[in-house]
Coordinates of C-alpha atoms and ligand atoms in Angstrom, one line a residue:
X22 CA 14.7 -36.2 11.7
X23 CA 13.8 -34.4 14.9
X24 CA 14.4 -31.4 16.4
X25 CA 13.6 -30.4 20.0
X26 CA 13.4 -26.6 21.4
X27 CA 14.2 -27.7 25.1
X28 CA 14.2 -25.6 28.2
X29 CA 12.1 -22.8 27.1
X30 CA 9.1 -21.3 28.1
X31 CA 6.2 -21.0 25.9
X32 CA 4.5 -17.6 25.0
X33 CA 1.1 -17.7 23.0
X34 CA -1.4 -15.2 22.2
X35 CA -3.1 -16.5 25.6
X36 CA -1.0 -18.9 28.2
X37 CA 3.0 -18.7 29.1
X38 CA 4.2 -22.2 30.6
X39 CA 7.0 -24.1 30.3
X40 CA 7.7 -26.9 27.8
X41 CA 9.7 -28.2 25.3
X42 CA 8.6 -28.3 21.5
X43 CA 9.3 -31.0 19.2
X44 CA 9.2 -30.3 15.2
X45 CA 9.0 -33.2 12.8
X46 CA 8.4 -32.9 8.6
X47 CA 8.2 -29.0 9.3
X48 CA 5.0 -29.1 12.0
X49 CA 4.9 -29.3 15.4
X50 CA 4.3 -32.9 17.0
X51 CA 4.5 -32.9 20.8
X52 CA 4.3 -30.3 23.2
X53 CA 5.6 -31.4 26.7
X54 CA 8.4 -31.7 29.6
X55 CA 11.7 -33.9 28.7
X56 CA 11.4 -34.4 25.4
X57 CA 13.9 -36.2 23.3
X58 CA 14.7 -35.5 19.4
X59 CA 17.8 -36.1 16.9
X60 CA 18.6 -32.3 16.9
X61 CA 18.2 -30.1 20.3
X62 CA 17.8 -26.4 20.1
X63 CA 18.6 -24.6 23.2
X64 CA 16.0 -22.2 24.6
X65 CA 17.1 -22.1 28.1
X66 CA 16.0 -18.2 29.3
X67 CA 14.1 -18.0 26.2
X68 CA 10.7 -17.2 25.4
X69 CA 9.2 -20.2 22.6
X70 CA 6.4 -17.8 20.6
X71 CA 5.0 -18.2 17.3
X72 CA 6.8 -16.7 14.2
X73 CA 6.0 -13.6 13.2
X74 CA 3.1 -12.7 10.2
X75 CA 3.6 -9.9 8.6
X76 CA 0.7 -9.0 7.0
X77 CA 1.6 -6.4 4.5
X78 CA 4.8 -6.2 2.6
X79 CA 5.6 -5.3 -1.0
X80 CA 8.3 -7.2 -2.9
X81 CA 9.5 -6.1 -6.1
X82 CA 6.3 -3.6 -6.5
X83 CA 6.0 -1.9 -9.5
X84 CA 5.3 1.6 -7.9
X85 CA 5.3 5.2 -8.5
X86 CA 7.8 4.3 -12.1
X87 CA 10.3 1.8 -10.1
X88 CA 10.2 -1.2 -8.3
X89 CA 10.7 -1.8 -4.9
X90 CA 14.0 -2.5 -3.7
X91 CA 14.0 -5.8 -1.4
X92 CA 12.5 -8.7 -3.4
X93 CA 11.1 -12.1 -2.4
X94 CA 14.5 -13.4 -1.5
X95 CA 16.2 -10.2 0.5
X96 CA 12.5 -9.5 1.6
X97 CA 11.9 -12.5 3.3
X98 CA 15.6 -12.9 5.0
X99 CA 15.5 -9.6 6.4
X100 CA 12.1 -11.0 7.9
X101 CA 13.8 -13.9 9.2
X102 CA 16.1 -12.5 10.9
X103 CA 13.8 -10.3 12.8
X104 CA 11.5 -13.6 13.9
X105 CA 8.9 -12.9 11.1
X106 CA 8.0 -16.7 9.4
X107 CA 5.6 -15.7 7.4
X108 CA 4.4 -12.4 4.9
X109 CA 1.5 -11.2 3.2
X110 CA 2.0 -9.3 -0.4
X111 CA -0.2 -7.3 -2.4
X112 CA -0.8 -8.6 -5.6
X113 CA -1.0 -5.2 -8.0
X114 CA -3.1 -5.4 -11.4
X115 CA -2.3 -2.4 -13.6
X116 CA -5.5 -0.6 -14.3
X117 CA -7.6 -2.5 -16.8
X118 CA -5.5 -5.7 -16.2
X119 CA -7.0 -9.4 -15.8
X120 CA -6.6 -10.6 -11.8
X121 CA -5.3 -13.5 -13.0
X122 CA -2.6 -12.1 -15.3
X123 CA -1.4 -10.0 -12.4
X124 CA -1.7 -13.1 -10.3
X125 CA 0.7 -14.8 -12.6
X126 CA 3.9 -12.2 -12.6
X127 CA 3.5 -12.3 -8.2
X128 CA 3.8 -16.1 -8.9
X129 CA 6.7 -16.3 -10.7
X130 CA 8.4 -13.4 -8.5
X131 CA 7.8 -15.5 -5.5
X132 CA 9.3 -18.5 -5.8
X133 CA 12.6 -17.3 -4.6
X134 CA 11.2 -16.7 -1.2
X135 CA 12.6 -18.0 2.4
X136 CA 9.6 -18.5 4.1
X137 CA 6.5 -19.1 3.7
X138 CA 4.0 -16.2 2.0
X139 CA 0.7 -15.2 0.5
X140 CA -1.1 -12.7 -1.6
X141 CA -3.9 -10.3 -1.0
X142 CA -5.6 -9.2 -4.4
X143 CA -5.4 -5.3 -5.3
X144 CA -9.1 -3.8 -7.0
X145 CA -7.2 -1.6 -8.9
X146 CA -9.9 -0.6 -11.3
X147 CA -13.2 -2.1 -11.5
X148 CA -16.1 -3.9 -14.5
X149 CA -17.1 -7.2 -15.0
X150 CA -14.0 -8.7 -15.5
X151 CA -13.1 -8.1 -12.4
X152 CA -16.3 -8.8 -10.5
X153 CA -16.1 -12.4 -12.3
X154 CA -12.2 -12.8 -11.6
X155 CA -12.3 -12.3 -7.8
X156 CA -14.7 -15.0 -7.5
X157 CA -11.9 -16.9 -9.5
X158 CA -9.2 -15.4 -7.0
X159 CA -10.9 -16.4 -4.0
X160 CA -12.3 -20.1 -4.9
X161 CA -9.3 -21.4 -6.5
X162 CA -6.4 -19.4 -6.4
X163 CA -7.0 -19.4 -2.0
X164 CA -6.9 -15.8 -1.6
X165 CA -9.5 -14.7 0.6
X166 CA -8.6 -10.8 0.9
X167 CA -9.0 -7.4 -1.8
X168 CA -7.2 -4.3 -0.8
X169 CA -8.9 -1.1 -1.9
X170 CA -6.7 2.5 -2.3
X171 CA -8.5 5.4 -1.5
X172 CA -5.6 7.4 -2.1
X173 CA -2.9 7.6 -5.3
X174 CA -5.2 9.6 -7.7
X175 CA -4.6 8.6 -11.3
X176 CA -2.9 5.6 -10.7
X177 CA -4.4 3.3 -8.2
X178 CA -7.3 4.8 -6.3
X179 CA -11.1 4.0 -6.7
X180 CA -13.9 5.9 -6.0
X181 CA -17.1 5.3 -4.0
X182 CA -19.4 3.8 -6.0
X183 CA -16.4 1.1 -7.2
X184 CA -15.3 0.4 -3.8
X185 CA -19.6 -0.3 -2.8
X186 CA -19.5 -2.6 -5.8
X187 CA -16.0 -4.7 -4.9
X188 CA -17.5 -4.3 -1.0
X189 CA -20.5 -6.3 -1.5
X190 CA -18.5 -9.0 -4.1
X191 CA -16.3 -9.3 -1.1
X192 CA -19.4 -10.1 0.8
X193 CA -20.9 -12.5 -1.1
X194 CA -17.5 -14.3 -1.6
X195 CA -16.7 -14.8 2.0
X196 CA -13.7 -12.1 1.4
X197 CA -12.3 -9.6 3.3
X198 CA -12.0 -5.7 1.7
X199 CA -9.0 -4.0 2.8
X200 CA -8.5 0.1 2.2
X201 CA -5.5 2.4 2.2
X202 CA -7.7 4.8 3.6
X203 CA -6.7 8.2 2.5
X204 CA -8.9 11.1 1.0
X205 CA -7.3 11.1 -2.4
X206 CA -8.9 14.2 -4.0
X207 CA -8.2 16.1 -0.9
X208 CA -4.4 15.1 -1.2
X209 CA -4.0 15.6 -4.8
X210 CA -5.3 19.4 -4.4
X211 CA -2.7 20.0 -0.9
X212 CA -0.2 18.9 -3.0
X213 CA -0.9 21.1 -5.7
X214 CA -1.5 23.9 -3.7
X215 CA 2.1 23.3 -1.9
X216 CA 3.7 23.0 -4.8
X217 CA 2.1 25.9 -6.3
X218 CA 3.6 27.7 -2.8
X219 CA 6.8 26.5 -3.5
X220 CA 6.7 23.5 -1.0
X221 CA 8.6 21.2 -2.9
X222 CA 10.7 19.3 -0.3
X223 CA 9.8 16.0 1.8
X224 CA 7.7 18.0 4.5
X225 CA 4.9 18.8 1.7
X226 CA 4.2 14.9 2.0
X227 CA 3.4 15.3 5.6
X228 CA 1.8 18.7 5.0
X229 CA -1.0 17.1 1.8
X230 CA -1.7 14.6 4.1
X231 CA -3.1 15.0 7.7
X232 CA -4.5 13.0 9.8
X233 CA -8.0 14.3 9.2
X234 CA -7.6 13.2 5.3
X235 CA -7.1 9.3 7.1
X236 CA -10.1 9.9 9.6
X237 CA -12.4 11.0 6.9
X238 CA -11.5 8.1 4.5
X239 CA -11.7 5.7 7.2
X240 CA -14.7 6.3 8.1
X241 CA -16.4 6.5 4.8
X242 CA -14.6 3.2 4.1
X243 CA -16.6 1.7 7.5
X244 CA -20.2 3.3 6.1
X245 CA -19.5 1.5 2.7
X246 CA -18.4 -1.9 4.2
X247 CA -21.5 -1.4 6.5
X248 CA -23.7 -0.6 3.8
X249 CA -22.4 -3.9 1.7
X250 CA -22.2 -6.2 4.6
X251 CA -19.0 -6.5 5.0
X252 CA -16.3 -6.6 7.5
X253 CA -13.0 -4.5 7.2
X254 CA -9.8 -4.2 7.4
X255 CA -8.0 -0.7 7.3
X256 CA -4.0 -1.1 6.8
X257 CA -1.5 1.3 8.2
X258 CA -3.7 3.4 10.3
X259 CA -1.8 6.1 11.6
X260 CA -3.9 7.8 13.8
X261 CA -5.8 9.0 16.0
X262 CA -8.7 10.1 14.2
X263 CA -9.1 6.6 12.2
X264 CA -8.5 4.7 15.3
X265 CA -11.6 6.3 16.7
X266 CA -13.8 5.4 13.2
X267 CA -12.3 1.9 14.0
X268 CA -13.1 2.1 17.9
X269 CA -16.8 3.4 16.9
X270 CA -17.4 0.6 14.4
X271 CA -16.5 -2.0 16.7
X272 CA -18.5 -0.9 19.3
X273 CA -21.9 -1.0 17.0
X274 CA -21.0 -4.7 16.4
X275 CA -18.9 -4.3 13.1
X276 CA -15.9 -6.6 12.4
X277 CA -13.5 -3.9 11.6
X278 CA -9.7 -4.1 12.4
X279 CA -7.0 -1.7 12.2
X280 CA -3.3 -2.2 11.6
X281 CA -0.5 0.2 13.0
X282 CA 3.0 0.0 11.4
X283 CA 6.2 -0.3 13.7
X284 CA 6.8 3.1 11.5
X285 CA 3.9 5.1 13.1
X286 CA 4.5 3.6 16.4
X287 CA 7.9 4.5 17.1
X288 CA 9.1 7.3 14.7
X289 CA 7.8 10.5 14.2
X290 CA 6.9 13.8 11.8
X291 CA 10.1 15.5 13.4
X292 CA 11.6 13.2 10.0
X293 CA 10.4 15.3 8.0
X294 CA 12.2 18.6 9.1
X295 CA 15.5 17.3 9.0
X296 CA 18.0 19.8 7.6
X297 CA 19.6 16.7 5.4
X298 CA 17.1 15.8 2.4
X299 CA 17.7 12.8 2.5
X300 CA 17.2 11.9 5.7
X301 CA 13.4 13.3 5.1
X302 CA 12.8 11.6 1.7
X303 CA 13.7 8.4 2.9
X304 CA 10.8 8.5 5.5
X305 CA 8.2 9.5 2.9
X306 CA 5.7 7.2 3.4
X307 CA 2.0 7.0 3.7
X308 CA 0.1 7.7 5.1
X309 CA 3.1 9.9 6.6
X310 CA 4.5 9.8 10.3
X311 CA 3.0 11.5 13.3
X312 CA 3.2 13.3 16.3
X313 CA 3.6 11.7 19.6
X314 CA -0.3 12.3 20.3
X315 CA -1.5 9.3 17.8
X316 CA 1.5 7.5 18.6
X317 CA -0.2 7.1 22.4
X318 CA -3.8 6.8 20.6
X319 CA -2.0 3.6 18.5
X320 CA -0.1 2.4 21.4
X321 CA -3.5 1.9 23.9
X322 CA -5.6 0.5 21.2
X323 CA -3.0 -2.1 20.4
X324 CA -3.3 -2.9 24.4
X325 CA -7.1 -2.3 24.6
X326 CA -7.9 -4.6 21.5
X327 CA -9.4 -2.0 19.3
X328 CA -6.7 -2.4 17.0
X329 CA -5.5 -5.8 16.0
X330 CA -2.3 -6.2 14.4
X331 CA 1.4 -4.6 13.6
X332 CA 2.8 -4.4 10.4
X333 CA 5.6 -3.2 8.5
X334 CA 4.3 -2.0 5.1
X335 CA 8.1 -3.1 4.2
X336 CA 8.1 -1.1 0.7
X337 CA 11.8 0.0 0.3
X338 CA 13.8 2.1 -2.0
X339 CA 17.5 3.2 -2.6
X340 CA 18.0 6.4 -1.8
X341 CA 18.9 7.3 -5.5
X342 CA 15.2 5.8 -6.0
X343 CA 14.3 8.6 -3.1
X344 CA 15.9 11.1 -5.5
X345 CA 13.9 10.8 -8.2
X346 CA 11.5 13.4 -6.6
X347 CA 14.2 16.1 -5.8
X348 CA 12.0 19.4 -6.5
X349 CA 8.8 17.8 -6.3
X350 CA 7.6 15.4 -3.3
X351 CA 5.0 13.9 -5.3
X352 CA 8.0 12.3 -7.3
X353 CA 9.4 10.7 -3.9
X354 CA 8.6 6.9 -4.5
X355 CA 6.2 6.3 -1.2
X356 CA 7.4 3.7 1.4
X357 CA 9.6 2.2 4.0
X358 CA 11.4 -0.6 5.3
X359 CA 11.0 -2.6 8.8
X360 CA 10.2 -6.1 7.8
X361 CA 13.7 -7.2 10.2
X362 CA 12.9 -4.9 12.7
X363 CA 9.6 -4.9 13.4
X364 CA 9.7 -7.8 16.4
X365 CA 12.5 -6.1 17.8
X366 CA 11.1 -2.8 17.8
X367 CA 8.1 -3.7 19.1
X368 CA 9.5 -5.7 22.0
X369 CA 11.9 -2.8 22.8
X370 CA 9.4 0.0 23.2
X371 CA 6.1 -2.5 23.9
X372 CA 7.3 -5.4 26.0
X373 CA 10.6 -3.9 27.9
X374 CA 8.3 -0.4 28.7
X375 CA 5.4 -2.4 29.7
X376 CA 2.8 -0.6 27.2
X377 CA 2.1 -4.9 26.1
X378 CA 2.3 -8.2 27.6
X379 CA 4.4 -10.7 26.0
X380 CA 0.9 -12.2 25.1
X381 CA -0.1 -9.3 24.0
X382 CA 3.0 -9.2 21.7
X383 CA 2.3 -12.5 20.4
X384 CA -1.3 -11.5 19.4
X385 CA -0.1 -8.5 17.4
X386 CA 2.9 -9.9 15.1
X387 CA 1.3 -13.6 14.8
X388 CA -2.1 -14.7 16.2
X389 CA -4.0 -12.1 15.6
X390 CA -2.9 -11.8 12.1
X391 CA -3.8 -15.5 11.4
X392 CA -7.3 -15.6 12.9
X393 CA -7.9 -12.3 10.7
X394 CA -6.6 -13.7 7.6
X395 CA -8.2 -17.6 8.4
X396 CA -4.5 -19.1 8.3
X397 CA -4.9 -20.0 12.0
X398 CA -4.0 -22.6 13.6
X399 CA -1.7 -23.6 10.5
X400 CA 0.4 -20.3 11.3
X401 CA 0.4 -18.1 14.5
X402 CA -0.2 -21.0 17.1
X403 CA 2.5 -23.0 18.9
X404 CA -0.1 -26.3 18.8
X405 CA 0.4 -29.6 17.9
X406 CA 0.0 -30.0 14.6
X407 CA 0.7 -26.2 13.5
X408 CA 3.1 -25.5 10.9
X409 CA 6.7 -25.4 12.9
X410 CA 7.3 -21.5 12.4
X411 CA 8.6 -20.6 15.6
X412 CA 11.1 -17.8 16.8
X413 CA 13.2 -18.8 20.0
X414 CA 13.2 -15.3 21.4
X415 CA 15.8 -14.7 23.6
X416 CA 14.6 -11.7 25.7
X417 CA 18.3 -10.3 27.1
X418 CA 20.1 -10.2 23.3
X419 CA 21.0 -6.6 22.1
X420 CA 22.1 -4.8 19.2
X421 CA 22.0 -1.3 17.5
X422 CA 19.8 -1.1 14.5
X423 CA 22.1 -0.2 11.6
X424 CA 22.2 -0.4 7.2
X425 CA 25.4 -1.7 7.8
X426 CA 24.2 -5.3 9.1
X427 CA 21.0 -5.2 7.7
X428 CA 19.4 -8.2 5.2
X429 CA 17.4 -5.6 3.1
X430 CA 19.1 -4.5 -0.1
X431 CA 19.0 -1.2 0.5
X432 CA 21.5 1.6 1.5
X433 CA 20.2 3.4 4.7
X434 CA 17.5 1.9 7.8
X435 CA 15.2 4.5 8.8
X436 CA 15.3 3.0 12.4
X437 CA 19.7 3.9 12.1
X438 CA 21.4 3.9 15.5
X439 CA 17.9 2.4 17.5
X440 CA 18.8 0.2 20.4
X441 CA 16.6 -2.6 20.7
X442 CA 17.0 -5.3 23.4
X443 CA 15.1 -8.6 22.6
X444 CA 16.1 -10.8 19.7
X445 CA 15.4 -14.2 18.4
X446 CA 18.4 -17.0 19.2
X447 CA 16.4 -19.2 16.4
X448 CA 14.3 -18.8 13.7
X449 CA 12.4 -21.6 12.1
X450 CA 10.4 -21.8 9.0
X451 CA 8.3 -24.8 8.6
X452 CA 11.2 -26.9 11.4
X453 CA 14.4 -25.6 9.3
X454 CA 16.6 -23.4 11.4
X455 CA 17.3 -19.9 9.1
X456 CA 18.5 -17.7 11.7
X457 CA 20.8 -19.3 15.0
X458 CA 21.6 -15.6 16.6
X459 CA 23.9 -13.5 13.8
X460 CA 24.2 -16.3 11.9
X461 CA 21.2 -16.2 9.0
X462 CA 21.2 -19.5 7.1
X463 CA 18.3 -19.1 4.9
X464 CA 17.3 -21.7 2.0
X465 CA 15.9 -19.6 -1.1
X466 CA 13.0 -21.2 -2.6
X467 CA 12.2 -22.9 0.8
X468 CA 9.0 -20.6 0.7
X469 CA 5.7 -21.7 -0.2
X470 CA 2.6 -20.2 -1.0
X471 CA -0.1 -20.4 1.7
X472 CA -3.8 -20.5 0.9
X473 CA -6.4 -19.0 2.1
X474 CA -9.8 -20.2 2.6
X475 CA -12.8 -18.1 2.1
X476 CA -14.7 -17.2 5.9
X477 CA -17.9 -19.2 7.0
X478 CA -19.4 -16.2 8.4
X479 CA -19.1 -12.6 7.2
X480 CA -20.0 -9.5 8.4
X481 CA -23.5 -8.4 8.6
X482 CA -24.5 -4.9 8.1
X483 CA -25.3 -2.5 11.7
X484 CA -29.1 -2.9 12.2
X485 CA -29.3 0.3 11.4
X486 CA -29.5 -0.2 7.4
X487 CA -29.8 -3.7 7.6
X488 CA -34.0 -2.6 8.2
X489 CA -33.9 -1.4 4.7
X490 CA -31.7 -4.1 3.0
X491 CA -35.0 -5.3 1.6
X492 CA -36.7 -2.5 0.6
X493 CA -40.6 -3.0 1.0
X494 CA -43.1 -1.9 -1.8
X495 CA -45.3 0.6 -0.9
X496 CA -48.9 0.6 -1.8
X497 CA -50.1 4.0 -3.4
X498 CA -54.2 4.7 -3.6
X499 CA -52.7 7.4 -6.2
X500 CA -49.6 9.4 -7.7
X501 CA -50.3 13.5 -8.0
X502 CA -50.2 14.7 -11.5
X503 CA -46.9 15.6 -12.8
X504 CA -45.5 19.3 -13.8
X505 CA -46.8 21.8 -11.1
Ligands
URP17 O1 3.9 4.6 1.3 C1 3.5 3.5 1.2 N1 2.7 3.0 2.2 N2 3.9 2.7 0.2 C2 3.5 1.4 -0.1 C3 2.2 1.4 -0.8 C4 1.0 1.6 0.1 O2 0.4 2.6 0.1 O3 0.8 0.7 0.9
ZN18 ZN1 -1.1 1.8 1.4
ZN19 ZN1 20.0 11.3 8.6
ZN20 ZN1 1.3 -0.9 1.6

C-alpha cells in the first residue's frame, strides 16, 4: 500500500521546489512530479516539510515529589497534532541508581507512545558505576547523549569536578554532554533569602534566578566541555547572556549548540506578576521567562545560526500539582507545556513576521535537531529513503490556542487565547496518517524507539589548552631545600 502527498511544494532545511512524495512500508520512496499511489493525500497550497523533533520532553517524570502530567501516550498526541513526529526524553536515575535500571522503567513507560521517540541519559550522581554504565548506555542501548543539571541542589545537580569527569567519558565515548545550565548554589541562597523576606509567591522563581545565574553556568559548562574535549549542548537557553557564552564558543571553533524553548521565545516575565496565582505558578519554569530584550537576543541567533534548535521542554502539571507550593515557590513543581504548539507558535511569530525563512523553520524544529543528535537522514530529511515522518503544513489554517481542545492532559495552556495561523492538514508518523486537520487518529504503541549511534568525530579542545593536554616533564638540575 501506497500513499502519495500530491500537489505540494517541498520545504527542507535548504531547497523549496515542487513535488510530490510517495511513502511506502513507513519511508519515503520517490520524490518527483505526477506520481501515482493507492492512497492520495492532498497538499495543494501546502508546504511538504519534515516532521517535527522535539528534542526535549519529559513524560511521566518523577519530579519535584510528582510526576508529570502528559505521558507517552497524551505526550506524544499533543505532538502530533502540532506536526512534531518525533521526541527526545530524559531518562532520570535517582541519585545512586544503576543507568540501566533507570533505563528500564523509561522502557516500559514508553511503549504506549504515538510516534516515534528516544532517550537522552541523565548523570544524576556520579562513581564508577556510572562511568562503566554509560559506556554500556551508549554502545548498546543507542543512546549517544548525557544531560548534566547544574541547577536543582539536593536533588539532581552535580558539581564541577563530576561534570569534568562525565565530560571527558562523554568524550571518549563519542557522546554528547548536555547541561541545564543554572548556577545552583547561587539559586538555592536567592531563594532563601526571598523566602526569608517573605517572597513566597511565583515571582520569587523569577527573582532566585536571573539571567546572569544562566550566563555564568553556561559558560563554566563551555570551559569544562573545552577542557575535556568535548562538544556541548546547552538546553533551554533563555538568554541573552548564555547566548553570548554560546556565540563566543563557537567562534573559537567549539561545537557548542544552544536550544531556545517556544516558552522563552514568545512569553514573557510579565507571567509572573499576574494578580491571579495561578496564572503565575503555572508558568514556573526554568530557567524562568524573560523580558523582551533576550527574547530579540534568541530570536536573531536562531536566524544568524548561533543557536540551533527549538524546543518545548514539554514538562506539564495540573494546576492542583502547581498548588502544592502555595506559600513557598520552591514547592511549585518546575515546568511547562508546548509540545502541540510549538510548530504553530513558531510559524506564527517566526515565519508569518519574517524573523525566519520557511527553511530556516525547518532547520530549527527538524534538521537541525537530527544532524545534532546523528538521527539524520533517518528523521528530519524529506529524502528518499528517510523515515516517512512528514507534516503537510498548510500555511493559511487558523485557530486560537485553548485547554479546551488541547491533547495534553492537563487543565489550562499557558499559550490560552494565542492566535496562531499556520497548521498541519496531515501528519504522518513512519507513512500512517495521525492527524488529517481536527481530526487526530493516532495508533498508541505505533511508536518505536530510535537509536542513536555514537559520533565519528568529537569535539577537540580550543588550542588554547589543548598545548598542555600532554603535559611535558621538566628537567630540574635541582629542587631548593624545603621549610624556609
Ligand atoms: O522547569 C523545568 N524546565 N522543568 C523540567 C526539568 C528541567 O529542568 O528541564
Ligand atoms: Zn532543565
Ligand atoms: Zn490567567
Ligand atoms: Zn527539561
Amino acid at each position: 500500500m501506497s500513499t502519495v502527498i500530491k500537489g505540494g511544494t517541498i520545504v527542507t532545511a535548504d531547497l523549496t521546489y515542487k513535488a510530490d512524495v510517495k511513502v511506502e512500508g513507513g519511508k519515503i520512496v520517490e520524490i518527483g512530479p505526477d506520481l501515482s499511489g493507492d492512497t492520495v493525500l492532498d497538499a495543494a497550497g501546502c508546504y511538504v516539510m519534515p516532521g517535527g523533533i522535539d528534542p526535549h520532553v519529559h513524560l511521566e517524570m518523577p519530579f519535584m515529589g510528582t510526576y508529570s502530567a502528559d505521558d507517552f501516550e497524551s505526550g506524544t498526541r499533543a505532538g502530533l497534532a502540532g506536526g512534531t513526529t518525533m521526541v527526545v526524553d530524559f531518562c532520570l536515575p535517582d541519585p545512586g541508581q544503576s543507568l540501566i535500571d533507570a533505563l528500564k522503567r523509561w522502557d516500559n513507560k514508553s511503549t504506549r507512545a504515538n510516534c516515534d521517540y528516544s532517550f537522552h541519559m541523565s548523570v544524576t550522581w556520579w562513581g564508577e558505576q556510572v562511568f562503566d554504565e554509560m559506556k554500556t548506555i551508549v554502545e548498546e542501548k543507542g543512546i549517544n547523549t548525557f544531560k548534566h543539571f547544574m541547577a536543582y541542589k539536593g536533588a539532581l545537580m552535580v558539581n564541577d569536578d563530576e561534570m569534568f569527569a562525565s565530560f571527558q567519558r562523554c568524550a571518549a565515548l563519542g557522546a554528547l554532554p548536555l547541561v541545564h545550565a543554572e548556577n545552583g548554589d547561587v539559586v538555592a541562597a536567592m531563594q532563601q533569602k526571598l523566602m526569608d523576606e517573605g517572597n513566597n509567591g511565583p515571582e520569587g522563581h523569577a527573582y532566585s534566578r536571573p539571567p546572569s545565574v544562566e550566563g555564568e553556568a553556561t559558560n563554566r559548562a563551555i570551559i569544562i566541555a573545552d577542557m575535556a574535549g568535548a562538544p556541548l549542548y546547552v538546553v533551554h537557553t533563555s538568554c541573552e547572556q548564555s547566548h553570548e557564552a554560546i556565540r563566543r564558543a563557537r567562534q573559537n571553533g567549539m561545537r557548542v549548540y544552544g536550544e531556545p524553548l517556544i516558552q522563552h521565545l514568545t512569553l514573557d516575565e510579565s507571567e509572573y506578576f499576574n494578580k491571579d496565582w495561578d496564572h503565575s505558578a503555572r508558568r514556573v519554569m526554568s530557567p524562568p521567562f524573560r523580558n523582551r530584550q533576550h527574547q530579540d537576543s534568541l530570536w536573531a541567533g536562531l536566524a544568524s545560526g548561533s543557536l540551533q534548535v527549538v524546543a518545548t521542554d514539554h514538562c506539564a502539571f495540573t494546576t492542583d500539582q502547581k498548588r502544592t507550593g502555595i506559600g513557598d515557590f520552591r514547592k511549585i513543581p518546575n515546568g511547562t507545556g508546548g509540545l502541540e504548539d510549538r510548530m504553530p507558535l513558531l510559524w506564527t511569530h517566526g515565519v508569518n513576521t519574517g524573523r525566519l525563512t520557511m527553511n530556516e523553520f525547518v532547520a530549527v524544529t527538524s534538521t537541525n535537531i537530527a544532524k545534532i543528535l546523528n538521527v539524520y537522514p533517518k528523521k528530519g530529511a524529506i529524502l528518499v529513503g528517510a523515515d516517512a515522518d512528514i507534516v503537510v503544513w498548510d500555511p493559511k489554517r487558523s485557530k486560537t490556542i485553548s485547554a479546551k481542545s488541547q491533547q495534553s492532559s492537563i487543565d489550562y495552556n499557558v499559550f490560552e487565547g494565542k492566535e496562531v495561523t499556520g497548521l498541519p492538514r496531515y501528519t504522518l508518523t513512519r507513512g500512517v496518517v495521525a492527524v488529517e486537520e481536527a481530526t487526530v487518529k493516532t495508533r498508541e504503541g505505533h511508536g518505536q524507539f530510535v537509536r542513536r549511534e555514537p559520533f565519528a568525530a568529537v569535539n577537540k579542545a580550543l588550542s588554547t589548552w589543548k598545548e598542555i593536554t600532554a603535559p611535558r616533564k621538566v628537567e630540574r638540575s635541582g629542587i631548593p631545600a624545603s621549610g624556609v
